[in-house]
């Protein structure tokens, strides 16, 4: 009870007197915690569960049999004949387009076997037209049992009848009989997987052994969660990088808590002296200020949790877009705020607040009782050892450089993250020396340009070094994040644009209509390639086959094109030292592949290495002929010549075409001719420029979440700047009162504060730009490389950076306006005669 | 005939604090001429500081008038008041009130800079030399003794050659020797610069240099002694 009384009197009441600043501090913590929480919640929701929605209908699958290129259905009788108590269900899974609804997941299952299994369910009479729809889809589509629906799978749309509605409120899918699905997809003899249901009491391990005994070694037999785990692993690097970016906002918040508690300690030194004189121990004083920090941490965290939940709604769309575009098709789940997420947020916000308050609380411990006796409230000059700190800054910077060279740990660029934190710490330690140097160096210029206000602003900064260096540190951290990510994204964008020029050489591209996510390669209708080849003006048509595969437990893409056409028309770029012509010449009809750089980095593959590729029923030994630069997918590509792939997967469907127009022919006319010829097919004919534009649009959308995170960090820093400037003003109120006595007009005092804010902004920009450039190198050459395997060429977007820096400077100056007004409004008589 | 340099006519000052009225000054009348030193003496809370603030045009009477060279301060606009402080009034405080971020020279120069005056640096140097701190021009306040700080503050108060010098307990925080030096400077200010010096003090030595000693109690003048 007594503790609460002390808390109320000695912590809450002083905060009430300084309400604006307290609210600003809590807001800064809330933003930092909120953004960390939003990224986590949105990441969980956007990546969805990856569970097959079929599970809600048929029950939990015990095992799944899959293979690169599809499972041969001829293995079904052999599996059924095994001496085990298990059921084997063939499954096709694809995306279709339902008229009036849009994209839906379509499964092909054995209706007959299912009906036998679930004895209550009748076998639909017209199996080739029957469809079972989930109740979740029924609600959206507005259809009922007995209605007809129009569903397009690869070629023209077909009509199916809703034979039954399956209870599955949370998911949307259409079930067709497997034969009907195979017919609609023109994929006879192949299944996407075989689901295995093991009867209760049966020896699970024996079932698995028996299954493996009849299947080729290239087939995978794994628990259903494995696919989900693989997907989560693939997204791990992406999500980790987003998390680390979100933590930057917390780091900025940490600077601000430190500043707030420091201000509190300085202001209340006489009060602390009185408490000590009355018998309070040093430890008691220490805990008093930690309690203040704890209050900020708790209040900020609580507000941050609510804010995070709101921000997650916006973030889930941005993250979901990226996941679908670059990684894997997923259905966003609902955002759920579980107990662990709440606890994590509370702990993060509170720990950051407590850690930030340690140093000022220790300073408070050192206040002696004699401070209560001081008649004049002398300014407490916190000693800042600018030179000593600069030495430490150099040492930490060197350590950051050394740490950045380390290899990834468990696929994560931990060393890169550590180097980033070390660099930020180095910058914070260098801030006092920079401010001192800047103040000394610009004193004359400041006075010449801005008169006495300029002189006072510059001097004021250096005099309050302990405080101003923290403001500069916080701002510079946020600016560095903006600069480093801006350079990384700008460099990446430029690299991608240059790469697009080498990659997209055809005049037209043809692909199946409908939206597809990463990892989805719907087949082109048969006959499309032949139809296009016969059009006058078409010089060459490169036929491409793409399919997903698993390699060494990770998702990757397998493709096959025409290396002769690529050689003639393309400009594929290989790693330095590899000759393009030699490599491409060596692919046709041979077990040789080229792999993309991300694939090579992920699997530690070099030119000349042998890969064991599971393809269909075989494991094929292939030689890596070369490694090429590719930015289309972080999953990585392994590319055959068509002649080789068709040897192992003879019926592998075509997924895209690249069309080259003859020299001299009118490209627009040819495009119209192609579109007219393919009018009856569900395909999209895209000219080269449209594909490039789309690629750049996808790229920009991918980084939208990153820009949002940068914006939050800057907002936190701005809140802190306004808060800290206000604190500076309140601490120097006697100085401003004196200036009024000396004949300063209120406008001059306002100008002085705004100039101080401007100088702070300049100092922060200088430090932030320097740190940002250094961090961009870590991002590009360490974190990005280790996370995703890409080589990014360094192309800093200087104009953009200059504009962004100018905006931040302007915002900092604006942050000084409220404190400037507060300073000008002070009553000089009151403040001069305060003791 | 010229009006007095500084005149208070039945000036009263009432403060409102938490709904309660506090009469800090009651019906005070005073006339001060150029080149004179007037000392306000009395216990803490007798109204000395309030009177100084009225005289220095930092505050205004609730009733009555404060006139500087015949013009009532309460009739002046904000710009006119600012100009008054820049050009005609100088302040000296008990606790020196030097700006810690500026050197001694920069502190002295400050009023001239704020006024946009020419030759600010040269004039400041001269004043600093006059108070015997020429060698300490580049020192910061924390590098000066109490006496040196107060001398620098006097130099600052006189750098713009004000008509009126308001000093609140100028020796209150100094040892005897430093106090003597400061009092000597105040005498010079009145004698050499012709300033009207109005000083609040508890010190008998300080009161002794004044040609007029005004005894105050409970916001009223109870005695005026001239020498």
PDB file of C-alpha atoms in Angstrom, chain A residues 375-376 378-379 381 443 447 451-453 455-456 459-460 463 734-746 748 827-829 831-833 835, chain B residues 15 49 53 58-59 78 82 85-86 89 91 93-103 106-107 109-111 113-115 121 140 142 156 168 173:
ATOM      1  CA  UNK A 375      20.215  27.455  -3.098  1.00  0.00           C
ATOM      2  CA  UNK A 376      20.723  28.048  -6.765  1.00  0.00           C
ATOM      3  CA  UNK A 378      22.505  25.086 -11.061  1.00  0.00           C
ATOM      4  CA  UNK A 379      22.305  23.458 -14.445  1.00  0.00           C
ATOM      5  CA  UNK A 381      25.990  19.346 -16.792  1.00  0.00           C
ATOM      6  CA  UNK A 443      29.386  28.947 -35.263  1.00  0.00           C
ATOM      7  CA  UNK A 447      25.781  33.844 -36.674  1.00  0.00           C
ATOM      8  CA  UNK A 451      22.212  36.504 -36.362  1.00  0.00           C
ATOM      9  CA  UNK A 452      22.207  35.943 -32.591  1.00  0.00           C
ATOM     10  CA  UNK A 453      19.517  33.275 -32.954  1.00  0.00           C
ATOM     11  CA  UNK A 455      24.754  31.679 -32.546  1.00  0.00           C
ATOM     12  CA  UNK A 456      22.491  30.735 -29.632  1.00  0.00           C
ATOM     13  CA  UNK A 459      25.854  26.950 -28.860  1.00  0.00           C
ATOM     14  CA  UNK A 460      22.735  25.596 -27.235  1.00  0.00           C
ATOM     15  CA  UNK A 463      25.871  22.890 -24.324  1.00  0.00           C
ATOM     16  CA  UNK A 734      15.484  30.323 -17.326  1.00  0.00           C
ATOM     17  CA  UNK A 735      17.732  30.960 -20.284  1.00  0.00           C
ATOM     18  CA  UNK A 736      14.758  32.019 -22.383  1.00  0.00           C
ATOM     19  CA  UNK A 737      13.474  34.220 -19.580  1.00  0.00           C
ATOM     20  CA  UNK A 738      16.860  35.882 -19.400  1.00  0.00           C
ATOM     21  CA  UNK A 739      16.880  36.488 -23.133  1.00  0.00           C
ATOM     22  CA  UNK A 740      13.574  38.343 -22.749  1.00  0.00           C
ATOM     23  CA  UNK A 741      15.189  40.482 -20.066  1.00  0.00           C
ATOM     24  CA  UNK A 742      18.058  41.205 -22.431  1.00  0.00           C
ATOM     25  CA  UNK A 743      15.670  42.435 -25.090  1.00  0.00           C
ATOM     26  CA  UNK A 744      14.926  39.337 -27.147  1.00  0.00           C
ATOM     27  CA  UNK A 745      11.559  39.450 -28.858  1.00  0.00           C
ATOM     28  CA  UNK A 746       9.349  36.350 -28.598  1.00  0.00           C
ATOM     29  CA  UNK A 748      13.580  35.683 -31.867  1.00  0.00           C
ATOM     30  CA  UNK A 827       6.765  34.220 -18.341  1.00  0.00           C
ATOM     31  CA  UNK A 828      10.273  35.621 -17.888  1.00  0.00           C
ATOM     32  CA  UNK A 829       9.619  36.869 -14.358  1.00  0.00           C
ATOM     33  CA  UNK A 831      11.294  31.490 -14.725  1.00  0.00           C
ATOM     34  CA  UNK A 832      14.101  33.850 -13.735  1.00  0.00           C
ATOM     35  CA  UNK A 833      13.101  33.775 -10.094  1.00  0.00           C
ATOM     36  CA  UNK A 835      14.988  28.230  -7.570  1.00  0.00           C
TER      37      UNK A 835
ATOM     38  CA  UNK B  15      -1.225  38.898  -7.762  1.00  0.00           C
ATOM     39  CA  UNK B  49      11.774  42.330  -6.501  1.00  0.00           C
ATOM     40  CA  UNK B  53      10.277  44.231 -12.184  1.00  0.00           C
ATOM     41  CA  UNK B  58       9.124  43.458 -17.135  1.00  0.00           C
ATOM     42  CA  UNK B  59       5.823  43.743 -15.316  1.00  0.00           C
ATOM     43  CA  UNK B  78       5.207  44.707 -27.119  1.00  0.00           C
ATOM     44  CA  UNK B  82      11.319  45.019 -26.367  1.00  0.00           C
ATOM     45  CA  UNK B  85      14.863  46.522 -22.795  1.00  0.00           C
ATOM     46  CA  UNK B  86      17.320  46.430 -25.655  1.00  0.00           C
ATOM     47  CA  UNK B  89      17.399  49.105 -19.471  1.00  0.00           C
ATOM     48  CA  UNK B  91      19.546  43.939 -15.564  1.00  0.00           C
ATOM     49  CA  UNK B  93      20.751  39.349 -11.071  1.00  0.00           C
ATOM     50  CA  UNK B  94      21.796  37.779  -7.814  1.00  0.00           C
ATOM     51  CA  UNK B  95      22.693  34.515  -9.496  1.00  0.00           C
ATOM     52  CA  UNK B  96      24.475  36.186 -12.425  1.00  0.00           C
ATOM     53  CA  UNK B  97      22.343  34.481 -15.106  1.00  0.00           C
ATOM     54  CA  UNK B  98      25.056  34.158 -17.699  1.00  0.00           C
ATOM     55  CA  UNK B  99      24.229  31.821 -20.548  1.00  0.00           C
ATOM     56  CA  UNK B 100      26.370  28.741 -19.895  1.00  0.00           C
ATOM     57  CA  UNK B 101      26.756  27.930 -23.581  1.00  0.00           C
ATOM     58  CA  UNK B 102      28.353  31.310 -24.435  1.00  0.00           C
ATOM     59  CA  UNK B 103      31.781  32.661 -23.598  1.00  0.00           C
ATOM     60  CA  UNK B 106      29.590  36.376 -26.234  1.00  0.00           C
ATOM     61  CA  UNK B 107      27.448  36.868 -23.137  1.00  0.00           C
ATOM     62  CA  UNK B 109      27.884  40.981 -26.706  1.00  0.00           C
ATOM     63  CA  UNK B 110      24.426  39.392 -26.644  1.00  0.00           C
ATOM     64  CA  UNK B 111      22.215  42.455 -26.008  1.00  0.00           C
ATOM     65  CA  UNK B 113      23.431  41.241 -31.176  1.00  0.00           C
ATOM     66  CA  UNK B 114      19.771  40.997 -30.243  1.00  0.00           C
ATOM     67  CA  UNK B 115      19.391  44.674 -31.090  1.00  0.00           C
ATOM     68  CA  UNK B 121      32.138  42.686 -30.595  1.00  0.00           C
ATOM     69  CA  UNK B 140      32.869  29.962 -20.326  1.00  0.00           C
ATOM     70  CA  UNK B 142      31.762  27.547 -15.465  1.00  0.00           C
ATOM     71  CA  UNK B 156      26.536  42.798 -20.199  1.00  0.00           C
ATOM     72  CA  UNK B 168      18.546  42.448  -7.777  1.00  0.00           C
ATOM     73  CA  UNK B 173      26.046  35.519  -3.805  1.00  0.00           C
TER      74      UNK B 173
END
